[in-house]
Short mmCIF file of C-alpha atoms in Angstrom, two decimals:
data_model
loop_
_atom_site.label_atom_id
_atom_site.label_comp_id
_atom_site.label_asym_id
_atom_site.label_seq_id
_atom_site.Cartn_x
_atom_site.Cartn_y
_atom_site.Cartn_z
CA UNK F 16 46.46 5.67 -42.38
CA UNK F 17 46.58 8.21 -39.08
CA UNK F 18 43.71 10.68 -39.84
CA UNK F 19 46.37 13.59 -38.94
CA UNK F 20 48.73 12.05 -42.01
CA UNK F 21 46.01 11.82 -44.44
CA UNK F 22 45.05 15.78 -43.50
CA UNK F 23 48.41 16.72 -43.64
CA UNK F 24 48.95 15.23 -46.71
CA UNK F 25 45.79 16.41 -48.40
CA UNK F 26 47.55 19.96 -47.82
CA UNK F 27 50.36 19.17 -48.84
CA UNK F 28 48.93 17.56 -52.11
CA UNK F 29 46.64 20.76 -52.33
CA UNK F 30 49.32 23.15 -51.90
CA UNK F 31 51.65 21.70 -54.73
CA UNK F 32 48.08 21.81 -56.95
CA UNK F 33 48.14 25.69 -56.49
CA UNK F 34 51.28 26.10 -56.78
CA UNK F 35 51.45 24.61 -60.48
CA UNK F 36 48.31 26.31 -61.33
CA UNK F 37 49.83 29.80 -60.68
CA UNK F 38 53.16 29.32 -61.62
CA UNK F 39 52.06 27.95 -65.15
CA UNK F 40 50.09 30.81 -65.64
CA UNK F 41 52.96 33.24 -64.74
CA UNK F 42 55.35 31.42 -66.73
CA UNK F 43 52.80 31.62 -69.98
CA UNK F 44 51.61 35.37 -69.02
CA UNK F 45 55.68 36.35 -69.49
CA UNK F 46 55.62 39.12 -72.31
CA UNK F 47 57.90 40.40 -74.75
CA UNK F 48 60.86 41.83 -73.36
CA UNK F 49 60.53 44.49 -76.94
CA UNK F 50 57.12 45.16 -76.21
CA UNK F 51 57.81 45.99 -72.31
CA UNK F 52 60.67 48.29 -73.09
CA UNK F 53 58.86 50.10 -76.30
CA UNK F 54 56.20 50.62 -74.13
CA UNK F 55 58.10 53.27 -71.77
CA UNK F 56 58.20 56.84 -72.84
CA UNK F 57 60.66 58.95 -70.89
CA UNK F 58 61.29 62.32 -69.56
CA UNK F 59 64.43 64.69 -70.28
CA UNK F 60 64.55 67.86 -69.16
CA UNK F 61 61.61 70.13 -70.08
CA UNK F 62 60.65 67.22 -72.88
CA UNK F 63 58.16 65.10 -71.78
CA UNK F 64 56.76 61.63 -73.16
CA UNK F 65 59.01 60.65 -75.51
CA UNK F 66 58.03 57.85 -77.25
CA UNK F 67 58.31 56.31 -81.19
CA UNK F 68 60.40 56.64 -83.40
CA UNK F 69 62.83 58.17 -80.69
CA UNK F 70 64.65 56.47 -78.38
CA UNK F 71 67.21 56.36 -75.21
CA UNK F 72 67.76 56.10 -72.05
CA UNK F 73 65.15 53.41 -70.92
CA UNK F 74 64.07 52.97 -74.60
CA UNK F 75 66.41 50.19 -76.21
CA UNK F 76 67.43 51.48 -79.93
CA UNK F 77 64.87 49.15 -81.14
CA UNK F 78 62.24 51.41 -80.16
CA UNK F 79 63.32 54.26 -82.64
CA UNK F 80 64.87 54.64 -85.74
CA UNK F 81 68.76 54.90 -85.84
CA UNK F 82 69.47 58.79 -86.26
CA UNK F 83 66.68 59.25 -83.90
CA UNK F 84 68.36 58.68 -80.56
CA UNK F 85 68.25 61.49 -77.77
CA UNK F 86 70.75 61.51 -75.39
CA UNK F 87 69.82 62.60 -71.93
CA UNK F 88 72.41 62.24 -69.55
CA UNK F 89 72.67 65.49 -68.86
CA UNK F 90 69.09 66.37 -68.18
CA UNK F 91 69.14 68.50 -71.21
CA UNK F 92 67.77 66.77 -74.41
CA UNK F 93 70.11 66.51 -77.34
CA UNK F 94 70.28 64.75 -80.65
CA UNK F 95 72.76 64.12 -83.03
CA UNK F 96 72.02 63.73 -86.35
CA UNK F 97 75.02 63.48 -89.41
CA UNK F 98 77.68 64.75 -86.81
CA UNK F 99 76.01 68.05 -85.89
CA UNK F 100 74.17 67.78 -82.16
CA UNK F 101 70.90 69.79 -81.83
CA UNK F 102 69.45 70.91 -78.07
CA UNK F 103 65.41 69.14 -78.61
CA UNK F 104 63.45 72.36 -78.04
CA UNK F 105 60.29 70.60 -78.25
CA UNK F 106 58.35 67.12 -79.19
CA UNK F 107 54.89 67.58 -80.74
CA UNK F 108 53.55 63.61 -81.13
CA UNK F 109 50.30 65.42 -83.12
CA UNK F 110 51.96 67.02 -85.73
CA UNK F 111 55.00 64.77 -85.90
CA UNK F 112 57.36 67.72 -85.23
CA UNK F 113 60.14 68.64 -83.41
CA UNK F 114 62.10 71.83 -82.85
CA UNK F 115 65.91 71.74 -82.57
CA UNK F 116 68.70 74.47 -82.16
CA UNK F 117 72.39 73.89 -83.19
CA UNK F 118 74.71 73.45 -79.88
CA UNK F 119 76.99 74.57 -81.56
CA UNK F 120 76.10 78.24 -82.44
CA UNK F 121 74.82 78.49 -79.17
CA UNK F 122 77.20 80.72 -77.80
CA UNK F 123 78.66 82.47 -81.27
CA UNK F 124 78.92 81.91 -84.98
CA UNK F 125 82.79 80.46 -84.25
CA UNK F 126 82.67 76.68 -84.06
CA UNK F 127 85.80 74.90 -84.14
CA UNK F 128 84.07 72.41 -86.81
CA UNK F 129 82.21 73.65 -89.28
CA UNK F 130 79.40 71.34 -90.44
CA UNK F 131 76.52 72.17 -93.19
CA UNK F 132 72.70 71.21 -91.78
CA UNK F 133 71.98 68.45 -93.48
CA UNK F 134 69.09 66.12 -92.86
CA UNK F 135 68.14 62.70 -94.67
CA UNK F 136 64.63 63.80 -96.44
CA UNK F 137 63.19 60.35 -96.49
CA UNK F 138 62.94 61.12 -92.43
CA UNK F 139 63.57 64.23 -91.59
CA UNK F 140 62.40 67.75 -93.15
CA UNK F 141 61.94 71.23 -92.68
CA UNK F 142 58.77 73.06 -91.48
CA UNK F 143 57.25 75.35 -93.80
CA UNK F 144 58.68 78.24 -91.30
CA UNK F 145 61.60 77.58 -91.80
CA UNK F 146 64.67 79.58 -93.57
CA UNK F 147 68.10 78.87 -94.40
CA UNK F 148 70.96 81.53 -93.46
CA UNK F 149 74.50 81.00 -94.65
CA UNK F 150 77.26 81.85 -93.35
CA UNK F 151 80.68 82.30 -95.21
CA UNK F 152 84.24 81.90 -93.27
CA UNK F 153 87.79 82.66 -94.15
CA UNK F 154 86.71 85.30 -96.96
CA UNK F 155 89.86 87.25 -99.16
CA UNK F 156 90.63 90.51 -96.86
CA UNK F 157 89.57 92.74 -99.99
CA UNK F 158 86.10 94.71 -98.84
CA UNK F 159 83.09 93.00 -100.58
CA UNK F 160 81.98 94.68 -104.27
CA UNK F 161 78.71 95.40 -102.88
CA UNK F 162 78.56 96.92 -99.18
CA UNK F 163 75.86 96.70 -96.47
CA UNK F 164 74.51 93.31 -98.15
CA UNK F 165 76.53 91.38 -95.95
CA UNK F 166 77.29 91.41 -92.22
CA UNK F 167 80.51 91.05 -91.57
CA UNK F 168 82.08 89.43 -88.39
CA UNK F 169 85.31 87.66 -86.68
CA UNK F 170 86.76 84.83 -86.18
CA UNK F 171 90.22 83.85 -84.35
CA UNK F 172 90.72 80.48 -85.88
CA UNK F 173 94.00 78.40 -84.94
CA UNK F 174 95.37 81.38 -83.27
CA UNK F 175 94.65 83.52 -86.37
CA UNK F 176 91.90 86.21 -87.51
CA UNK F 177 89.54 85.89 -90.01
CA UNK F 178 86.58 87.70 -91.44
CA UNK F 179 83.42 86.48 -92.58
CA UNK F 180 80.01 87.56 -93.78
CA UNK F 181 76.49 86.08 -93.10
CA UNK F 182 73.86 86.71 -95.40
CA UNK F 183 70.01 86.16 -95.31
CA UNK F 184 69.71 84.71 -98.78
CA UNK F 185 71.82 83.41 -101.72
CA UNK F 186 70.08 84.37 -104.13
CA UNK F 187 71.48 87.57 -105.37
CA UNK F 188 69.34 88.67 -108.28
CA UNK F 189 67.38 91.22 -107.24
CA UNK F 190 71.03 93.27 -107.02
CA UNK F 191 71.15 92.68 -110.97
CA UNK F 192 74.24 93.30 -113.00
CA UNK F 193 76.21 94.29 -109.76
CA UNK F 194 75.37 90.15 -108.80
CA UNK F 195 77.67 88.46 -110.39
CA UNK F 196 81.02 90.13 -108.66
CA UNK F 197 79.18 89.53 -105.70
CA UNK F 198 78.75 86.10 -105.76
CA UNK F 199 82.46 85.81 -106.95
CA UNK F 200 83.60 87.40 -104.13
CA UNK F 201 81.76 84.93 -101.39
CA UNK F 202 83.03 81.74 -103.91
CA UNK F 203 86.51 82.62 -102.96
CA UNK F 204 85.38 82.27 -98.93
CA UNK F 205 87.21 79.44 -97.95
CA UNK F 206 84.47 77.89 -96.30
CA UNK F 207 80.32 78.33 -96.40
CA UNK F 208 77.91 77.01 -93.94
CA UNK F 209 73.70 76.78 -94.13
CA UNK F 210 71.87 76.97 -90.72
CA UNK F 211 68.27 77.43 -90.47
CA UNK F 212 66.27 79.44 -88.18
CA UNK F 213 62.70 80.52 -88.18
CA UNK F 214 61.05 83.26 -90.13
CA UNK F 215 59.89 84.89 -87.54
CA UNK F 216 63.27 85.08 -85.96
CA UNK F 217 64.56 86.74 -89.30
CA UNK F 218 62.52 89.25 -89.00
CA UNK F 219 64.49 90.70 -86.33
CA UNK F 220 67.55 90.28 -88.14
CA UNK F 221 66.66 91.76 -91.50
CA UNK F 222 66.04 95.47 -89.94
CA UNK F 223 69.58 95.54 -88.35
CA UNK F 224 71.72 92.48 -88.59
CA UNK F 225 74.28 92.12 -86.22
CA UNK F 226 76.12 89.21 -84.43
CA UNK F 227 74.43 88.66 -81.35
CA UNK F 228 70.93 88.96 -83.03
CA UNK F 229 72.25 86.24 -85.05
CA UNK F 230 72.52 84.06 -82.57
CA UNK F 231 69.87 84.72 -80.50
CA UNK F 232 67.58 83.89 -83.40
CA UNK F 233 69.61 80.39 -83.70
CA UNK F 234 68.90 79.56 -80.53
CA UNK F 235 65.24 79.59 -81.13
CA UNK F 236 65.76 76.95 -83.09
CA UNK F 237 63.61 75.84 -86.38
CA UNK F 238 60.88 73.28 -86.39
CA UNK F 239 61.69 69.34 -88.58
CA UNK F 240 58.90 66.76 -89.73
CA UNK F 241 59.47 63.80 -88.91
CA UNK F 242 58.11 60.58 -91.66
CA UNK F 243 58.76 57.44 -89.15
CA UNK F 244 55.93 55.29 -90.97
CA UNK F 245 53.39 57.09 -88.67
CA UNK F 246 50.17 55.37 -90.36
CA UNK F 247 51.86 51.83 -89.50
CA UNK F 248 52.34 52.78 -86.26
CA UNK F 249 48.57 54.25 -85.52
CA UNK F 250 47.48 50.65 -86.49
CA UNK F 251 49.99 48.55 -84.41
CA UNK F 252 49.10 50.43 -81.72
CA UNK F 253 45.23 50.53 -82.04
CA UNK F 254 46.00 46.36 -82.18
CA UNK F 255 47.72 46.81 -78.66
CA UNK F 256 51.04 46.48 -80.11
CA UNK F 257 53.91 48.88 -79.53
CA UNK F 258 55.70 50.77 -82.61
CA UNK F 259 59.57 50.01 -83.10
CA UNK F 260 62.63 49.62 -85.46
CA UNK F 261 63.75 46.25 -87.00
CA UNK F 262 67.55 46.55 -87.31
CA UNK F 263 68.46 44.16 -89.29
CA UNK F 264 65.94 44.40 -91.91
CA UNK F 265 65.51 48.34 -91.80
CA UNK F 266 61.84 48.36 -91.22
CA UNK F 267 58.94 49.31 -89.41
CA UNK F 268 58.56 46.63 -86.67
CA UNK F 269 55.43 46.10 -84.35
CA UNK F 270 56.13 44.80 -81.09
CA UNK F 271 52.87 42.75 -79.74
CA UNK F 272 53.23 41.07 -75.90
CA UNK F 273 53.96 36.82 -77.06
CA UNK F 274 56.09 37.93 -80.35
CA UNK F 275 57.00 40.73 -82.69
CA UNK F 276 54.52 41.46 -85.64
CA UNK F 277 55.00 43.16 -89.51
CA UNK F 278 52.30 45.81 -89.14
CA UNK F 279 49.61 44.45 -86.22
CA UNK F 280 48.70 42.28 -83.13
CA UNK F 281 45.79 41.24 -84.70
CA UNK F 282 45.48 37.47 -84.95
CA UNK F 283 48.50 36.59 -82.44
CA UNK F 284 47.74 34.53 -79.96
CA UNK F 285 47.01 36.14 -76.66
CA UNK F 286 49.89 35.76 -73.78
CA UNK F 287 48.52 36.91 -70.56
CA UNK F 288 45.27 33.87 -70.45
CA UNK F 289 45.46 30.38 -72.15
CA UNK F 290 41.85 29.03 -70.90
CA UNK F 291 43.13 25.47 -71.49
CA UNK F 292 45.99 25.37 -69.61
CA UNK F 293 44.48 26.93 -66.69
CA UNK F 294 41.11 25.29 -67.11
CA UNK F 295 42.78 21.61 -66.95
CA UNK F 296 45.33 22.92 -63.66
CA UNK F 297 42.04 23.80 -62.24
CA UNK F 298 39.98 20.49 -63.28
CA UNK F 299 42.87 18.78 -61.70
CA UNK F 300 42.75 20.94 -58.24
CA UNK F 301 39.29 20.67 -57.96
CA UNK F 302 39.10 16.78 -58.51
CA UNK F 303 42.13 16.32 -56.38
CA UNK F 304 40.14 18.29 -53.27
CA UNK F 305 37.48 15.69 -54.12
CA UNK F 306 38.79 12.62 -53.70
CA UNK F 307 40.50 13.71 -50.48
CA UNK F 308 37.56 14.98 -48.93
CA UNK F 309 35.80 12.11 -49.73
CA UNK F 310 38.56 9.92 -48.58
CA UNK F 311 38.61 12.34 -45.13
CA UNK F 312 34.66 11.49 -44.49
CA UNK F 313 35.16 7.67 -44.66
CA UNK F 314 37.65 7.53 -42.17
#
């Protein structure tokens, strides 16, 4: 064989060596497409670094639990939870909390739905600063038994007035005897709605309640705990894993980079480095360069 042949097809010979070396060891280094995605946090607005148990946008719903989603397509973070949508005011990853304002009390205390806060405990609850205010619609036109406990205030509802009251607590005893014809009075309100604020916020309205004050103090929104399995996820991640949500069993699911895990990576086979794949591409490279050289130097 033509000395020029034999070089040329020692390259050639080398070149197809390499090229199965590296492209096995892409091909095997390929990771989870769960544990890629869960492992983006993203930005919204004036919230930064969302991660677990939320998720949206560029976080698949596998990252976060179900009611957790936070919709960002208008660069202003919101989150709907049990058909009432909440501007996010705030993520703290630390202390697992998040503040939240009603969107729709943002503007007045007139929504064209009326929806009670409501939350499901075994995820969600409230901050220890936090306070309820309710707020009674449609109420009989009679003036209330007991005046200057309740503010009153307006509402033009299908083209029609109504008066309602808001009130800082519901519980009426300290007013005694004169309670009870209170209390009937607000029953016969057609319609009653809880929304929580902070304490400090109530301050300000206790002293002189009015309408705007009201709202202002909504707007500061009141701070929720979250319980996403936390502890699980401190361990998944300390294994290198990344925390999601399994939806079709409803659980806790870590996402490690070959496969998806109950709790940890620990003990799954690495992804990104199988020594005897790569050691035996090599072996066969190395010998291959061998024999040709040798080959070359007897010609």
């Amino acid at each position: 064989m033509q000395p020029h042949l034999l070089s040329a097809m020692s390259r050639f010979i080398i070149c197809i060596a390499i090229i199965f070396i590296c492209g096995s060891k892409l091909v095997f280094a390929q990771e989870d497409e769960r544990y890629v995605s869960c492992s983006n946090s993203f930005d919204c607005g004036i919230i930064k670094n969302i991660g677990y148990p939320f998720w949206g946008s560029n976080r698949p719903d596998y990252c976060g639990y179900p009611e957790l989603e936070i919709d960002c397509s208008k660069q202003d973070p919101e989150i709907t939870i049990m058909q009432v949508t909440y501007k996010v005011l705030d993520v703290n990853n630390q202390t697992r909390t998040l503040m939240v304002a009603r969107t729709d009390y943002a503007e007045n205390i007139c929504p064209t739905q009326l929806f009670n806060t409501t939350f499901n405990p075994n995820l969600l609850n409230y901050t220890q600063d936090g306070h309820n205010m309710t707020i009674y619609y449609a109420c009989p036109a009679q003036v209330p038994p007991i005046p200057g406990i309740l503010t009153p205030f307006t509402c033009n509802i299908d083209s029609t007035n109504t008066t309602g009251y808001f009130a800082a607590t519901t519980n009426f005893s300290f007013l005694g005897s004169s309670a009870p014809p209170l209390i009937s009075y607000l029953v016969s309100c057609k319609n009653r709605v809880i929304v929580p604020l902070r304490q400090s916020a109530l301050q300000s309205i206790l002293s002189n309640a009015t309408v705007p004050k009201l709202v202002g103090a909504l707007n500061q929104g009141f701070g929720l705990e979250w319980n996403a399995k936390d502890n699980l996820c401190v361990t998944c991640k300390d294994s290198g894993g990344q925390c999601g949500y399994n939806q079709n069993t409803s659980a806790f699911a870590c996402y490690c980079a070959d496969q998806p895990q109950e709790f940890s990576c620990q003990g799954s086979p690495p992804t990104n480095d199988h020594p005897s794949r790569t050691s035996s591409s090599l072996f066969l490279f190395l010998r291959l360069d061998a024999i040709l050289g040798v080959n070359r130097n007897s010609l």
